[in-house]
Coordinates of C-alpha atoms in Angstrom, one line a residue:
M1 CA -4.5 50.9 14.0
T2 CA -6.9 52.0 11.4
A3 CA -10.4 53.5 13.3
L4 CA -13.5 52.2 12.3
P5 CA -16.3 54.6 11.0
R6 CA -18.7 55.5 14.0
R7 CA -21.7 53.3 12.0
R8 CA -19.7 50.6 12.1
L9 CA -18.7 50.8 15.8
I10 CA -22.5 51.2 16.6
T11 CA -23.1 48.2 14.2
L12 CA -20.4 46.1 16.3
A13 CA -21.7 47.2 19.9
A14 CA -25.3 46.3 18.8
L15 CA -24.3 43.0 17.5
A16 CA -22.0 42.2 20.8
A17 CA -25.0 43.4 23.0
S18 CA -26.9 40.7 21.5
M19 CA -24.4 37.9 21.0
P20 CA -24.5 36.1 24.5
R21 CA -27.0 33.6 25.1
A22 CA -26.7 32.2 28.4
V23 CA -29.3 33.2 31.2
R24 CA -29.2 33.6 35.1
A25 CA -31.6 31.0 36.1
A26 CA -30.5 29.9 39.8
S27 CA -33.7 27.2 40.1
D28 CA -33.2 25.6 36.3
A29 CA -29.4 25.3 37.2
A30 CA -30.1 24.0 40.6
A31 CA -32.5 21.1 39.2
I32 CA -30.0 20.2 36.5
T33 CA -27.0 20.5 38.9
D34 CA -29.2 17.9 41.0
A35 CA -30.2 15.7 38.4
A36 CA -26.8 15.2 36.8
S37 CA -25.3 14.6 40.5
A38 CA -28.0 12.0 41.0
Y39 CA -27.2 10.6 37.5
L40 CA -23.5 10.2 38.4
R41 CA -24.4 8.7 41.8
E42 CA -26.0 5.9 40.0
A43 CA -23.4 5.7 37.5
A44 CA -20.7 5.7 40.2
D45 CA -18.9 2.3 39.1
D46 CA -18.9 3.4 35.3
P47 CA -15.7 5.6 34.1
R48 CA -17.4 6.6 30.9
A49 CA -20.1 8.3 32.9
R50 CA -17.9 11.7 33.6
L51 CA -15.1 13.4 31.5
A52 CA -13.5 16.4 32.4
W53 CA -14.8 19.7 31.3
D54 CA -11.6 20.5 29.1
D55 CA -11.7 17.3 27.3
P56 CA -11.7 17.9 23.3
R57 CA -14.3 15.1 22.7
R58 CA -16.7 17.4 24.6
T59 CA -17.2 19.7 21.4
D60 CA -16.2 16.9 19.0
W61 CA -19.9 16.3 18.3
H62 CA -21.7 14.4 15.6
W63 CA -25.4 13.0 14.7
F64 CA -23.9 10.1 12.8
P65 CA -25.2 6.5 13.9
S66 CA -22.6 4.8 16.0
R67 CA -21.5 2.5 13.5
F68 CA -19.6 5.7 12.1
R69 CA -18.7 7.1 15.3
P70 CA -17.5 3.9 17.3
N71 CA -15.5 5.6 19.8
R72 CA -18.7 8.1 21.0
E73 CA -18.0 9.2 24.8
G74 CA -20.6 8.4 27.4
V75 CA -22.5 5.6 28.7
P76 CA -24.9 4.2 25.9
I77 CA -28.5 4.2 27.1
G78 CA -28.7 0.3 26.0
E79 CA -26.1 -1.0 28.7
M80 CA -27.6 1.7 31.6
S81 CA -29.4 -0.3 34.6
A82 CA -33.1 0.6 34.9
P83 CA -32.3 3.0 37.9
L84 CA -29.7 4.7 35.7
R85 CA -31.8 4.8 32.5
R86 CA -34.2 6.3 35.0
A87 CA -31.6 8.8 36.1
A88 CA -30.8 9.9 32.4
H89 CA -34.4 10.7 31.7
A90 CA -34.7 12.8 34.5
L91 CA -31.6 14.8 33.5
L92 CA -32.9 15.1 30.1
E93 CA -36.5 16.6 31.7
A94 CA -34.6 19.2 33.7
S95 CA -32.8 20.3 30.8
T96 CA -35.8 20.8 28.5
T97 CA -39.1 22.1 28.3
G98 CA -42.6 21.4 27.9
P99 CA -42.5 18.5 25.4
G100 CA -38.8 18.9 24.4
A101 CA -37.9 15.5 26.4
A102 CA -40.7 13.8 24.5
K103 CA -39.4 15.0 21.1
A104 CA -35.9 13.7 21.8
H105 CA -37.3 10.5 22.7
A106 CA -39.5 10.0 19.7
I107 CA -36.4 10.7 17.6
I108 CA -34.8 7.8 19.5
S109 CA -37.7 5.9 18.7
L110 CA -37.5 6.1 15.0
Q111 CA -34.6 3.9 15.4
H112 CA -36.7 1.0 15.4
E113 CA -37.6 1.9 11.7
L114 CA -34.5 1.5 10.4
R115 CA -33.0 -1.7 9.5
R116 CA -29.5 -1.1 11.2
G117 CA -31.1 1.1 13.7
D118 CA -30.0 1.0 17.3
P119 CA -32.4 2.8 20.1
G120 CA -29.6 1.7 22.6
A121 CA -26.9 3.7 21.1
Y122 CA -27.5 7.1 22.6
F123 CA -24.8 8.1 25.0
V124 CA -24.9 10.4 27.7
S125 CA -21.8 12.2 28.9
V126 CA -21.2 14.6 32.1
Y127 CA -18.4 16.8 31.6
G128 CA -17.0 18.6 34.9
T129 CA -18.2 18.4 38.2
P130 CA -22.0 19.5 38.5
G131 CA -22.3 22.5 40.9
E132 CA -18.5 23.3 40.7
G133 CA -17.2 25.7 38.3
H134 CA -17.9 24.9 34.4
W135 CA -19.7 22.0 33.7
G136 CA -22.0 20.4 31.2
W137 CA -23.4 17.3 29.9
G138 CA -24.7 16.0 26.9
I139 CA -26.8 13.1 24.8
E140 CA -25.7 12.0 21.5
G141 CA -26.8 9.4 18.8
H142 CA -28.3 9.1 15.5
H143 CA -30.0 12.3 14.5
L144 CA -29.7 13.9 18.5
S145 CA -27.3 16.0 19.6
L146 CA -28.1 18.1 22.4
N147 CA -25.2 19.7 24.8
Y148 CA -25.7 21.9 27.9
A149 CA -23.4 24.0 30.0
V150 CA -23.5 25.6 33.3
H151 CA -21.5 27.5 35.5
G152 CA -22.6 28.8 38.9
D153 CA -26.8 30.0 38.1
R154 CA -25.8 30.6 34.3
I155 CA -26.8 28.2 31.6
A156 CA -26.2 27.8 27.8
A157 CA -27.6 25.2 25.4
G158 CA -26.2 24.2 21.9
P159 CA -25.5 22.7 19.5
I160 CA -28.8 21.1 19.3
F161 CA -29.3 18.8 16.6
L162 CA -32.9 17.2 15.8
G163 CA -33.2 14.8 12.9
A164 CA -35.6 12.3 11.8
H165 CA -35.8 9.0 9.3
P166 CA -38.2 8.4 8.4
T167 CA -40.2 11.6 9.0
R168 CA -43.4 9.7 9.1
V169 CA -43.9 6.2 10.2
E170 CA -46.4 4.3 8.0
A171 CA -47.2 1.2 9.7
G172 CA -46.8 -0.5 13.2
E173 CA -47.3 0.6 16.9
R174 CA -45.5 3.8 15.8
A175 CA -47.7 4.3 12.6
R176 CA -48.4 8.3 12.0
L177 CA -45.5 9.3 14.1
R178 CA -44.1 12.4 12.7
A179 CA -41.3 13.4 15.5
M180 CA -40.6 16.8 13.6
A181 CA -44.0 17.5 12.3
A182 CA -44.3 21.3 13.3
E183 CA -40.7 22.1 11.8
E184 CA -41.9 21.2 8.5
D185 CA -45.4 22.1 8.3
E186 CA -45.3 25.2 10.2
A187 CA -42.2 26.4 8.1
R188 CA -43.7 25.5 5.0
A189 CA -47.1 27.4 6.0
A190 CA -45.1 30.4 6.8
L191 CA -43.7 30.3 3.2
L192 CA -47.0 29.6 1.3
A193 CA -48.7 32.5 3.1
L194 CA -46.6 35.0 1.4
P195 CA -47.5 37.3 -1.2
A196 CA -46.2 36.0 -4.5
A197 CA -43.7 38.4 -4.9
L198 CA -42.4 37.8 -1.4
R199 CA -42.4 34.5 -1.7
E200 CA -40.3 34.9 -4.6
R201 CA -37.6 36.5 -2.8
A202 CA -37.9 34.2 0.2
I203 CA -37.2 31.2 -2.3
V204 CA -33.3 31.9 -2.6
A205 CA -32.6 28.5 -4.8
E206 CA -34.2 25.9 -6.6
H207 CA -31.9 23.1 -5.3
T208 CA -31.3 22.3 -1.6
P209 CA -27.6 22.1 -0.1
R210 CA -28.3 18.6 0.8
D211 CA -27.3 18.8 4.3
T212 CA -27.2 22.0 7.0
R213 CA -24.6 24.0 5.6
T214 CA -23.0 24.6 8.9
R215 CA -22.4 20.8 9.6
N216 CA -20.8 19.7 12.8
A217 CA -18.4 22.9 12.9
V218 CA -17.4 23.4 16.6
T219 CA -18.0 27.3 16.0
V220 CA -20.1 28.7 13.1
E221 CA -20.2 32.2 12.0
P222 CA -23.6 33.9 10.4
L223 CA -24.5 32.9 7.0
P224 CA -24.7 35.3 4.2
R225 CA -28.0 37.6 4.5
E226 CA -30.3 36.0 2.2
G227 CA -34.1 35.7 2.0
V228 CA -36.5 38.2 3.3
A229 CA -36.4 40.1 6.6
W230 CA -39.1 39.2 9.4
S231 CA -40.1 42.9 9.1
E232 CA -41.6 42.2 5.7
L233 CA -43.4 39.0 6.9
P234 CA -47.3 39.1 7.3
A235 CA -48.7 38.3 10.5
E236 CA -49.6 35.2 9.8
S237 CA -46.2 33.8 8.4
R238 CA -44.5 35.4 11.7
E239 CA -46.8 33.4 13.8
R240 CA -46.5 30.0 12.0
L241 CA -42.5 30.5 11.9
T242 CA -42.6 31.5 15.8
R243 CA -44.2 28.3 16.3
A244 CA -41.3 26.2 14.3
I245 CA -38.8 28.0 16.3
H246 CA -40.3 27.1 19.6
E247 CA -39.8 23.6 18.6
Y248 CA -36.1 24.2 18.8
L249 CA -36.2 26.5 22.1
G250 CA -38.3 23.2 23.9
M251 CA -34.8 21.4 23.9
M252 CA -33.6 24.4 26.4
P253 CA -34.2 24.6 30.3
P254 CA -37.3 26.7 30.8
A255 CA -35.6 30.1 31.9
L256 CA -33.3 29.7 28.7
A257 CA -36.2 29.1 26.5
A258 CA -38.5 31.9 27.9
A259 CA -35.1 34.3 27.7
E260 CA -35.0 33.3 23.7
R261 CA -38.7 34.1 23.3
T262 CA -38.3 37.4 24.7
W263 CA -35.2 38.0 22.8
L264 CA -37.0 36.6 19.6
A265 CA -40.0 39.1 20.2
A266 CA -37.9 42.2 21.2
A267 CA -35.3 41.7 18.3
D268 CA -35.0 44.2 15.6
P269 CA -37.5 42.7 13.0
A270 CA -35.0 43.8 10.1
S271 CA -31.8 41.7 11.6
L272 CA -34.1 38.2 11.3
T273 CA -34.1 36.8 8.1
F274 CA -36.0 33.7 6.3
Q275 CA -35.1 31.7 3.6
W276 CA -36.3 28.9 1.6
R277 CA -34.7 26.4 -0.8
G278 CA -36.1 23.9 -2.9
A279 CA -39.7 22.6 -3.4
T280 CA -42.6 23.9 -1.8
V281 CA -44.8 21.0 -1.7
P282 CA -44.7 17.9 0.9
D283 CA -42.7 15.2 0.1
R284 CA -39.7 16.9 -2.0
F285 CA -36.7 18.0 -1.2
H286 CA -36.7 21.5 0.6
Y287 CA -34.4 23.5 3.0
W288 CA -35.1 26.5 5.2
A289 CA -33.4 28.4 7.6
V290 CA -34.1 31.5 10.1
Q291 CA -31.0 33.7 11.4
G292 CA -30.6 36.3 13.8
H293 CA -27.8 38.2 14.9
A294 CA -27.0 35.6 17.5
F295 CA -28.6 32.3 16.3
L296 CA -28.9 30.3 13.3
I297 CA -31.9 27.6 12.5
E298 CA -31.2 25.2 9.5
H299 CA -33.6 22.6 8.5
D300 CA -32.9 20.4 5.9
N301 CA -35.0 17.3 4.1
S302 CA -32.9 16.4 1.0
R303 CA -32.3 12.9 1.5
D304 CA -34.5 9.4 1.2
G305 CA -37.3 10.6 -0.9
A306 CA -37.8 13.9 1.1
R307 CA -38.2 11.5 4.3
H308 CA -34.9 12.4 6.3
I309 CA -34.5 15.3 8.0
H310 CA -31.1 17.1 9.6
S311 CA -31.9 20.5 11.2
V312 CA -29.7 22.3 13.9
W313 CA -30.2 25.5 16.3
R314 CA -26.6 27.3 16.6
G315 CA -25.6 29.9 18.8
F316 CA -22.8 31.9 17.5
A317 CA -21.2 33.1 20.5
S318 CA -23.0 30.5 23.0
D319 CA -22.7 26.9 21.5
F320 CA -20.9 24.9 24.1
G321 CA -21.0 27.1 26.7
A322 CA -19.0 30.0 25.3
A323 CA -21.0 32.9 26.5
L324 CA -20.6 31.4 30.3

């Protein structure tokens, strides 16, 4: 076996140390476990409510509308009784931070704006038995896929997919709703706050990839390093990007979100990169990404006249509870 150079060994060790993205959080784990148990008690007569932890459908994820995913597992919101729907909402609230649950509901509400949209076609599934060994739960439908895993007092979240179509509601009772405003506005403001020479380096391509580059892969590896390093960003750009990143952390339980904020603040600034593709003005196709040793955020708005977002948070070693 060929020996690795010492520098390579140090790099691999540093990378391995930064990769696990699961935290010990007894109170959060207990809250999620209690909420999932309550949900299952309410859904006791529905065999769709719970699947085995090792069921292959747990990692067969997507954000397509149900007409393209007719066999999605779980109980659809549209078929839930009022008590079961409240229990599902309580489970989502226990698994998110701040306005995270409200963002999920805003994304779901956009189905009312689509000709063939169905706000009832979001499916809740519990995998395994809450409080016993590895278990988890997820909610999935058009433009939303949230996946959580728990083992004892350890929690992991991801993949986290958030999408929006339309990006802005123009009329009706939801007029002016922008379910993903901060992800768009803060990242663009971060780019525009860069000095011209740095902005030129951050924009790595004239055209967008027309979707997230990692799509719905079960596991992903870091993308090629492109763009500019966090260490090169002026303070305003860092602050703006941090706000955009926090939108994704809001879809995590409080302790995990807090740990991710701490990891982000303590990360080697040279290890984080920011890149932009496409137009720099609103309402034009664009894509941005932030990548570190352990995570990747992709945000693409490249369809339907730049009124259709696909975005995702991926944990290289933690998606689907791999770090537990």
